[in-house]
XYZ file of C-alpha atoms in Angstrom:
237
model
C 1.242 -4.501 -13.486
C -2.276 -3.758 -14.307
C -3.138 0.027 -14.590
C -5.478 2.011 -12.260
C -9.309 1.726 -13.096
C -12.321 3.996 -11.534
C -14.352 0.689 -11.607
C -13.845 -1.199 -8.433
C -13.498 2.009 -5.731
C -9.934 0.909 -4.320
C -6.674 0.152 -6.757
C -4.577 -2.060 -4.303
C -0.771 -1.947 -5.346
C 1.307 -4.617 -3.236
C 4.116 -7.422 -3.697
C 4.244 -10.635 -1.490
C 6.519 -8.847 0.797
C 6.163 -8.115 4.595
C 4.759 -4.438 3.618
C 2.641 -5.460 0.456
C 1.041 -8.162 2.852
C -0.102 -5.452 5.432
C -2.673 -4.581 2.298
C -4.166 -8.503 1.703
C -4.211 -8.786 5.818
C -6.019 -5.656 6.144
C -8.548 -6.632 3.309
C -8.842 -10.733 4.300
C -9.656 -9.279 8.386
C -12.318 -6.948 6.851
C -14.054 -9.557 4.962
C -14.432 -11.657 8.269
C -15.977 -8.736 9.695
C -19.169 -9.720 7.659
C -20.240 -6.140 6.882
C -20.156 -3.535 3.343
C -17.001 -4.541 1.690
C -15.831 -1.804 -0.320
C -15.027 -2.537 -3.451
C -11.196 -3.203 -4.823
C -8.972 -4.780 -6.959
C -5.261 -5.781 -6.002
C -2.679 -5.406 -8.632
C 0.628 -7.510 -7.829
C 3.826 -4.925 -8.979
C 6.341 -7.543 -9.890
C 9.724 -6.188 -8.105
C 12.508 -8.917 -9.999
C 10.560 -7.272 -13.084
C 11.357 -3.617 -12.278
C 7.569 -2.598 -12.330
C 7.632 -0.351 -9.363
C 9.951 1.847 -11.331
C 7.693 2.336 -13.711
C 6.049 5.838 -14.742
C 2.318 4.893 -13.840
C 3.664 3.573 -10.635
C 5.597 6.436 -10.082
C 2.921 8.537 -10.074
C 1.164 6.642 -7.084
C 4.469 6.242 -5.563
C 6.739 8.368 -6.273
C 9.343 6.770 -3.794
C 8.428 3.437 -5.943
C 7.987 1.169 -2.775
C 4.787 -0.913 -2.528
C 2.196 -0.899 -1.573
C 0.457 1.899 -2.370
C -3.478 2.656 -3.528
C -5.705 5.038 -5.500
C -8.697 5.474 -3.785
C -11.047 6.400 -6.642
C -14.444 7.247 -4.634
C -12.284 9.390 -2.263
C -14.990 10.837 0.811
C -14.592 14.578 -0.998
C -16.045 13.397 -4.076
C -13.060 14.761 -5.572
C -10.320 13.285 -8.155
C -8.549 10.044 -7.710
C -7.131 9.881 -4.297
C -3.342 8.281 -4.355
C -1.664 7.147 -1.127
C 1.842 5.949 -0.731
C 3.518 4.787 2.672
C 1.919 1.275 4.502
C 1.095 3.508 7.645
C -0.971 6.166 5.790
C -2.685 3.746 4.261
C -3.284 1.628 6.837
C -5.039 4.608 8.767
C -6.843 5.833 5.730
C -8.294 2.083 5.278
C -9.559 2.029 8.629
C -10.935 5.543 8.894
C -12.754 4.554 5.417
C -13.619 1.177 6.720
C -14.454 2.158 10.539
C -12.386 -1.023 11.306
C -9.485 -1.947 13.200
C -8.853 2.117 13.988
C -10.413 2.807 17.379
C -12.381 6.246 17.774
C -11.369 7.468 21.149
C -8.607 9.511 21.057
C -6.446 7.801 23.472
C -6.460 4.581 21.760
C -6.114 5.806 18.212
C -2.942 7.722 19.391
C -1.785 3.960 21.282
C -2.265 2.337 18.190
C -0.846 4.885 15.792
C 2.445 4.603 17.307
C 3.252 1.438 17.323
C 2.265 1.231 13.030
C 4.705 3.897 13.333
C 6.997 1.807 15.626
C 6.875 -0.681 13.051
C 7.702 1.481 10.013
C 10.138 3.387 11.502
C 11.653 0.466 13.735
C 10.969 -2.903 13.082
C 10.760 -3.112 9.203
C 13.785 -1.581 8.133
C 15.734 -2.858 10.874
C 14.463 -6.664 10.129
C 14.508 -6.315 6.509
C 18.326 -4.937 6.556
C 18.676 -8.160 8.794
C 17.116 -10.664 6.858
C 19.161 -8.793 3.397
C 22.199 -9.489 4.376
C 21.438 -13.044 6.076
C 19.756 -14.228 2.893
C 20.619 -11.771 0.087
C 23.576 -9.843 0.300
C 25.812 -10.718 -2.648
C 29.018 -11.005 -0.310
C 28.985 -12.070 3.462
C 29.309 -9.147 5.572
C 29.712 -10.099 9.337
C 29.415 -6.596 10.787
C 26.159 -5.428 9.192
C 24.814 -9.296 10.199
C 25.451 -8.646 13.647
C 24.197 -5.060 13.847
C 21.113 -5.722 12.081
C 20.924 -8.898 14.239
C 21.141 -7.389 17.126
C 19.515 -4.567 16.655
C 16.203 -6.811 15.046
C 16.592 -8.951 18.264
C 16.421 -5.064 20.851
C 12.954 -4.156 18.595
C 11.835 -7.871 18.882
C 12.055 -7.259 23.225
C 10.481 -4.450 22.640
C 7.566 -5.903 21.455
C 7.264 -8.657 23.791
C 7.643 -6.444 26.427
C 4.628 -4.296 25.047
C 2.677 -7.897 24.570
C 3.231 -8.852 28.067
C -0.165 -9.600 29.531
C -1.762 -8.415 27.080
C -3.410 -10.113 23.345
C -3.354 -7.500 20.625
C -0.573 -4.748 20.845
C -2.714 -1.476 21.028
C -6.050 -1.285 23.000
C -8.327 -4.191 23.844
C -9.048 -5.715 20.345
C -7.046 -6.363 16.863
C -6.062 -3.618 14.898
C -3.952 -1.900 12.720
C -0.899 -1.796 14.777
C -1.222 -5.582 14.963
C -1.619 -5.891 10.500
C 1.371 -3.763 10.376
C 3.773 -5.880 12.548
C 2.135 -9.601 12.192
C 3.994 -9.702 8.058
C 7.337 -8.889 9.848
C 7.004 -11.282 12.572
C 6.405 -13.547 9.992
C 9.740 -13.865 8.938
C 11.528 -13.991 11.970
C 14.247 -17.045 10.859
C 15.123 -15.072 8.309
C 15.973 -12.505 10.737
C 18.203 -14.825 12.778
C 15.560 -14.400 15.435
C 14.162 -17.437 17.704
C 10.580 -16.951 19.082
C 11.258 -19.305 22.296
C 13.758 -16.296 22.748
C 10.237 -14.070 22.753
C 7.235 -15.903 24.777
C 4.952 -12.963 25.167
C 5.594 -12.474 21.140
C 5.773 -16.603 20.286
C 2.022 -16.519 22.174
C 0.698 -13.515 19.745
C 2.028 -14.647 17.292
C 0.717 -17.783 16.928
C -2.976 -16.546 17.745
C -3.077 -14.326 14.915
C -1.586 -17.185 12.937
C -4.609 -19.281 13.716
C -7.073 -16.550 12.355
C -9.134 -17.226 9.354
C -8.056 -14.073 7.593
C -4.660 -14.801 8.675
C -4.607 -18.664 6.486
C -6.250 -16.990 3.872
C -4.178 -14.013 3.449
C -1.042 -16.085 4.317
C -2.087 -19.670 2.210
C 0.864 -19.173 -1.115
C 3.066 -16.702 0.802
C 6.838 -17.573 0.727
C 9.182 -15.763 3.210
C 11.812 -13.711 0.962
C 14.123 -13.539 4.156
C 14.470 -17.008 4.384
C 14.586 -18.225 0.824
C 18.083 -17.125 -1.280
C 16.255 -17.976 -4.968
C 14.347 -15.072 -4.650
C 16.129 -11.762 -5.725
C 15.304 -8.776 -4.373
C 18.452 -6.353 -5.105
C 17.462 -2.965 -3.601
C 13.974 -4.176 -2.460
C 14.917 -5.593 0.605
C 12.937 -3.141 2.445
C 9.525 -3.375 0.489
């Protein structure tokens, strides 16, 4: 894991994991956007290696999850800015940004829930899902059927909310959209069927077809539907 550096303006920590790829969706959508790109640098923490344990990570994030950032041309003009927690930083990227964060109240409040939806909701509940499917070291038939089910309730939740409508907060693609699209991703591993989902299936496969989207997306490998790779306690990141 590289270390942080005031030279580019944003230190980008992520893993190729449903939360670190909120980070390389966010940045791929803002570069089709055409305008000031701030200036970054990703730095891929290496979870089979242990790195987000380590001290200089555990100082961005001290609950050593990815992804995380240091913001080192914070607005205040004050020290290095560290953020930990996908749904702060999704905000604080689009507040620094002005993108995919609308300004009227109502819609930023729309949109805000459902990245908290998804944090709160959807990711652990899929990624406890898609552990014990794929990862668990022993078959456990209970937690596969709670986490199952309970992956399948959020999943009709969010079709539901996508019924008649193409981005899932406001009129246009946002943040609430970044945060869930890496999850969705991995449905199989889930045990989840998109036919089962139409309103979801549709989405979906839009925001599959969007530049950023192959770009972002072109080496990713689903860890919830591949056994080789091993992520012991990260299931979750």
């Amino acid at each position: 894991m590289d270390t942080p550096s005031e030279d580019p303006m944003l230190d980008l920590y992520y893993a190729k994991s449903p939360n670190g790829m909120k980070l390389v969706l966010f940045m791929e959508e803002l570069a089709e956007l055409g305008g000031q790109m701030p200036a970054h640098r990703f730095h891929l923490v290496r979870l089979s290696r242990g790195e987000q344990h380590k001290p200089d990570f555990l100082a961005i994030s001290p609950n050593n999850k990815i992804p995380a950032i240091v913001d080192n041309a914070p607005a205040d003009g004050g020290a290095p800015l560290p953020i930990f927690e996908s749904a702060v930083i999704l905000e604080y990227l689009a507040d620094k940004t002005g993108a995919f964060l609308a300004r009227d109240q109502r819609t930023r409040i729309e949109t805000m829930q459902w990245v908290v939806w998804q944090v709160a909701g959807l990711g652990p509940m899929a990624g406890q899902s898609g552990w014990f499917r794929t990862h668990a070291h022993q078959r456990d038939a209970f937690a596969m059927e709670r986490y199952t089910k309970e992956t399948a309730r959020l999943y009709g939740v969010l079709d539901r909310r996508l019924n008649g409508r193409e981005f899932i907060a406001g009129n246009a693609y946002s943040i609430a959209d970044i945060a869930c699209y890496p999850w969705i991703v991995s449905h199989k591993g889930h045990g989840q069927n998109l036919d089962d989902f139409p309103n979801v299936k549709r989405w979906f496969e839009a925001l599959s077809a969007r530049p950023a989207t192959h770009r972002a997306f072109a080496d990713y490998v689903d860890v919830y539907a591949n056994p080789k790779f091993s992520l012991i306690d990260e299931a979750l990141a």
